[in-house]
CSV table of C-alpha atoms in Angstrom, one decimal:
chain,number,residue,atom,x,y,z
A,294,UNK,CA,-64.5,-85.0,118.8
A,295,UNK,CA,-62.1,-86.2,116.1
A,296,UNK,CA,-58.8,-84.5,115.0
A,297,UNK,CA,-58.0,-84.7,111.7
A,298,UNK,CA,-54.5,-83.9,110.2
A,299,UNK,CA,-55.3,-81.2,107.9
A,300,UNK,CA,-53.1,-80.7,104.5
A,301,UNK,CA,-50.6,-77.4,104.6
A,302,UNK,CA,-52.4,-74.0,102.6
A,303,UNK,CA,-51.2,-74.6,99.1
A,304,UNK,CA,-47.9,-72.4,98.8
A,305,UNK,CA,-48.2,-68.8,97.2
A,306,UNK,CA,-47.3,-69.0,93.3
A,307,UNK,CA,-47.3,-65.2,92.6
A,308,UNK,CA,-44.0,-63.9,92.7
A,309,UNK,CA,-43.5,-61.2,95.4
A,310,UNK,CA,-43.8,-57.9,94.4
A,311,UNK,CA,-40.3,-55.7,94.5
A,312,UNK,CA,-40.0,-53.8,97.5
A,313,UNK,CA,-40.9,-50.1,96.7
A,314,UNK,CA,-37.8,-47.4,96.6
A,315,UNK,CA,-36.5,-46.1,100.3
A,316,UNK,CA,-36.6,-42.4,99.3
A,317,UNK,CA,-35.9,-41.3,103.0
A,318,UNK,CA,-33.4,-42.5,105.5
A,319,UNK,CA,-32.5,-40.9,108.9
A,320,UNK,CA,-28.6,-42.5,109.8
A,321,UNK,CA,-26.7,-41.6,113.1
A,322,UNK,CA,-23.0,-40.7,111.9
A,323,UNK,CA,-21.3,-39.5,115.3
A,324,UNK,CA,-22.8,-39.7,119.0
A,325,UNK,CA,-20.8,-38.6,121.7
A,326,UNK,CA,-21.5,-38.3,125.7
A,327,UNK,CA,-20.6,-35.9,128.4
A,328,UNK,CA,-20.7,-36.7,131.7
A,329,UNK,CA,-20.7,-34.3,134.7
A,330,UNK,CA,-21.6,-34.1,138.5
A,331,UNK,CA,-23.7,-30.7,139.8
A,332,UNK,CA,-23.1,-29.9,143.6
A,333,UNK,CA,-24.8,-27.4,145.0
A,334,UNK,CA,-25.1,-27.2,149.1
A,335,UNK,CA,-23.7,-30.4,149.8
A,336,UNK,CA,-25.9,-32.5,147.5
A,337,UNK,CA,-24.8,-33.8,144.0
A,338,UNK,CA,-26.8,-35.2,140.9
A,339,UNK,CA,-24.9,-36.9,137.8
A,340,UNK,CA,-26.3,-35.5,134.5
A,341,UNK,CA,-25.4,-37.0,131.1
A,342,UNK,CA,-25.1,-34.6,128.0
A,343,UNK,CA,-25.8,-36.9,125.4
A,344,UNK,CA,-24.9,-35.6,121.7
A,345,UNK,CA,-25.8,-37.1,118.3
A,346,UNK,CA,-25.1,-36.3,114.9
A,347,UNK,CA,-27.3,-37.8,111.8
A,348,UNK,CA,-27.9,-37.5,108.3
A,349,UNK,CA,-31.6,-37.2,106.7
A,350,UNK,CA,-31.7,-37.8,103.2
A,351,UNK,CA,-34.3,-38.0,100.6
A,352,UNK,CA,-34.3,-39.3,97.3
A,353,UNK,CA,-36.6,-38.1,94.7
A,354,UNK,CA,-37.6,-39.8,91.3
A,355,UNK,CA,-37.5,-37.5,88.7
A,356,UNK,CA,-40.5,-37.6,86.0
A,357,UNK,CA,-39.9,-39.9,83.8
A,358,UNK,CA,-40.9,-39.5,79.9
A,359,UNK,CA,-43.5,-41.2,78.1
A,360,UNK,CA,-42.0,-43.5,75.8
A,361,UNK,CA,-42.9,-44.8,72.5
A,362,UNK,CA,-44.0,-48.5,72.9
A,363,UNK,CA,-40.5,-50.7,72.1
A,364,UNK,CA,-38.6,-47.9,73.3
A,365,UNK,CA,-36.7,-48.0,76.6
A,366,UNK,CA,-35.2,-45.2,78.5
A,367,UNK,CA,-31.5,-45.0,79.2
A,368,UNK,CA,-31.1,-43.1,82.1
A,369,UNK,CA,-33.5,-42.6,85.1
A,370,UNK,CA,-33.8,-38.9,86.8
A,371,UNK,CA,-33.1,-38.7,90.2
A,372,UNK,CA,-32.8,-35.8,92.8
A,373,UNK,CA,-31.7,-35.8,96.7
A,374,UNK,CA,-30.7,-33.6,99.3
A,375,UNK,CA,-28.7,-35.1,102.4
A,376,UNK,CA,-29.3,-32.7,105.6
A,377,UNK,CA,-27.4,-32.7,108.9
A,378,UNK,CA,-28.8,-32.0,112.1
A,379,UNK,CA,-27.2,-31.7,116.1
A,380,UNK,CA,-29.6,-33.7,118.5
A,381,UNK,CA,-29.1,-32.8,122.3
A,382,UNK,CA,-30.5,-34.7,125.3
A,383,UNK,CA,-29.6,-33.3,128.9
A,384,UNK,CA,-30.6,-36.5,130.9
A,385,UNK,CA,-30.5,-36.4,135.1
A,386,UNK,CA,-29.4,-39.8,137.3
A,387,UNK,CA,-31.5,-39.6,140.8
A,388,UNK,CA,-29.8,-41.3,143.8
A,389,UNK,CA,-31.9,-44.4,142.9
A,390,UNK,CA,-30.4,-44.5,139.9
A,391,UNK,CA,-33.6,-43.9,137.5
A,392,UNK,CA,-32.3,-41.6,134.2
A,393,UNK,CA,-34.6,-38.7,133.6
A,394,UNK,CA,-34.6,-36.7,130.5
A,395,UNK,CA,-35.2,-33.4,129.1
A,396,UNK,CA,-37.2,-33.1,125.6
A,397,UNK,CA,-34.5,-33.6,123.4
A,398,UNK,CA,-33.3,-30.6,121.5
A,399,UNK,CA,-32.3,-31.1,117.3
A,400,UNK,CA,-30.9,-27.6,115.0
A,401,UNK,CA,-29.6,-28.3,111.6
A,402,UNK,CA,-26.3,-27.8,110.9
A,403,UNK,CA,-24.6,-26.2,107.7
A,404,UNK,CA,-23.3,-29.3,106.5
A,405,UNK,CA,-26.0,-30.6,103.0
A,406,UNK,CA,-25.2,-31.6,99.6
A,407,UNK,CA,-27.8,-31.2,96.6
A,408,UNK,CA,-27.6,-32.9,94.2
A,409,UNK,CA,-29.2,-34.6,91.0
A,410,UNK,CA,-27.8,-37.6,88.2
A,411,UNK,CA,-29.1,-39.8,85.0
A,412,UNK,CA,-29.2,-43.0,87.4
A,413,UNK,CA,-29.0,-46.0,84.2
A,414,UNK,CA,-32.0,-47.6,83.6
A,415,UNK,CA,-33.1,-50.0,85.9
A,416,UNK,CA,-31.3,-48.6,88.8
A,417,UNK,CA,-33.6,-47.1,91.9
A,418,UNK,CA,-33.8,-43.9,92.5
A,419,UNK,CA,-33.2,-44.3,96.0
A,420,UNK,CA,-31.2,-43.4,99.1
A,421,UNK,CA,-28.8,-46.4,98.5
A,422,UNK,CA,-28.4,-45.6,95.0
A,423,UNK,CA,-24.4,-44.6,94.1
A,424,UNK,CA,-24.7,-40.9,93.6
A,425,UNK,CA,-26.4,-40.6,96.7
A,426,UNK,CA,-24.5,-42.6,99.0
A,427,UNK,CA,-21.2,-40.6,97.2
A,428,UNK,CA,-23.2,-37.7,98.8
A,429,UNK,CA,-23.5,-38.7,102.3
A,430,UNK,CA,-20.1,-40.0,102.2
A,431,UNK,CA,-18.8,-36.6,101.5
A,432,UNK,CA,-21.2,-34.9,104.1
A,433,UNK,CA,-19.9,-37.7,107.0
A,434,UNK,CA,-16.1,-36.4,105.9
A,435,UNK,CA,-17.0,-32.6,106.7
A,436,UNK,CA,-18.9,-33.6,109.8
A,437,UNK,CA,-15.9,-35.9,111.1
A,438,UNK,CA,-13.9,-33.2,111.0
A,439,UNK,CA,-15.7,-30.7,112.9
A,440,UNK,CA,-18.2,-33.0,115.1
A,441,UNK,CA,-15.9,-32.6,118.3
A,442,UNK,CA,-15.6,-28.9,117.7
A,443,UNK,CA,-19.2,-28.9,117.4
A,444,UNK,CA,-20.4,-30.8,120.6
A,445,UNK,CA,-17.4,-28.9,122.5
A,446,UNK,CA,-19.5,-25.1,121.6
A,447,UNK,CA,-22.9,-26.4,121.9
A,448,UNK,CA,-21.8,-27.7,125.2
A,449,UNK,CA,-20.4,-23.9,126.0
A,450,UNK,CA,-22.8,-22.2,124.5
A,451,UNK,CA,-26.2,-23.9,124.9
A,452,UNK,CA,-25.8,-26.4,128.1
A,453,UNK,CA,-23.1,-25.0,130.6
A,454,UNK,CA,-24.8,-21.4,130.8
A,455,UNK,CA,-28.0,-22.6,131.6
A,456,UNK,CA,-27.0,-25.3,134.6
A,457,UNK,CA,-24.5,-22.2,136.2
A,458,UNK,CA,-27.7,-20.2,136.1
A,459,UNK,CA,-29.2,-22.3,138.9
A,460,UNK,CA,-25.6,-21.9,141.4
A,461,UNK,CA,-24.5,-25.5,140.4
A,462,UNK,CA,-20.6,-25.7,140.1
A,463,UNK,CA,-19.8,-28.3,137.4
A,464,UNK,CA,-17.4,-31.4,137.5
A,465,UNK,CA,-16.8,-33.1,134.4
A,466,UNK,CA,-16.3,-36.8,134.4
């Protein structure tokens, strides 16, 4: 059997398509973890309270008019809503050191911003366009000022309740 060099595939001529509009994005903004030991009869376990804060947000094109031929729009409708949610995971060490976790828990949170704008024509309506970056900025300033007061009563409310319930006494680390 003979090998024969073979020429390379001619290389592609057609330009490549544009990427299509990213009209959802899911971003972490603020994680933060809580350690503590349980004891209970003499035996201890290390659990990990691990907290995350993130931002959904969804861009949506507006309709766009039709348009006489040699005419060409201006501005480019574009809606989006950026949403804030509180993700929970209690997660358990065993002695071997393997990490266990519970399904994770996720509530939204009060902090969103609506909004809609004329984006200028040829701009994306997308979740990097200006506006509604603008908007996510403003919803990561409420956020970072409330996100340890938020962990801190989730962890009151939600977490250390449950784990007394069982006759644990509770170290934090």
């Amino acid at each position: 059997m003979l090998l024969q060099d073979v020429p390379p595939p001619p290389a592609a001529t057609a330009p490549a398509a544009p990427l299509p509009p990213q009209l959802q994005r899911l971003a972490p903004v603020a994680q933060k973890p809580k350690a503590l030991t349980l004891a209970k009869g003499g035996r201890t376990e290390n659990v990990v309270v691990r907290y995350q804060i993130f931002l959904r947000t969804i861009a949506k094109p507006g309709a766009v008019p039709a348009t006489p031929e040699g005419v060409t729009l201006s501005a480019i409708p574009c809606a989006w809503v950026v949403e804030s949610y509180l993700q929970r995971d209690l997660c358990f060490y065993s002695i071997s050191g393997f990490l266990g976790c519970e399904e994770g828990a996720t509530k939204p949170l009060q902090a969103i911003e609506n909004g809609q704008a004329d984006l200028p024509s040829g701009t994306a309506c997308e979740v990097f366009a200006k506006p509604v970056t603008a908007a996510e900025d403003r919803v990561i300033a409420t956020l970072d000022r409330i996100k340890d007061q938020m962990f801190d009563e989730d962890y009151q409310l939600a977490i250390k309740p449950r784990l007394l319930k069982t006759g644990v006494t509770i170290t934090e680390r």
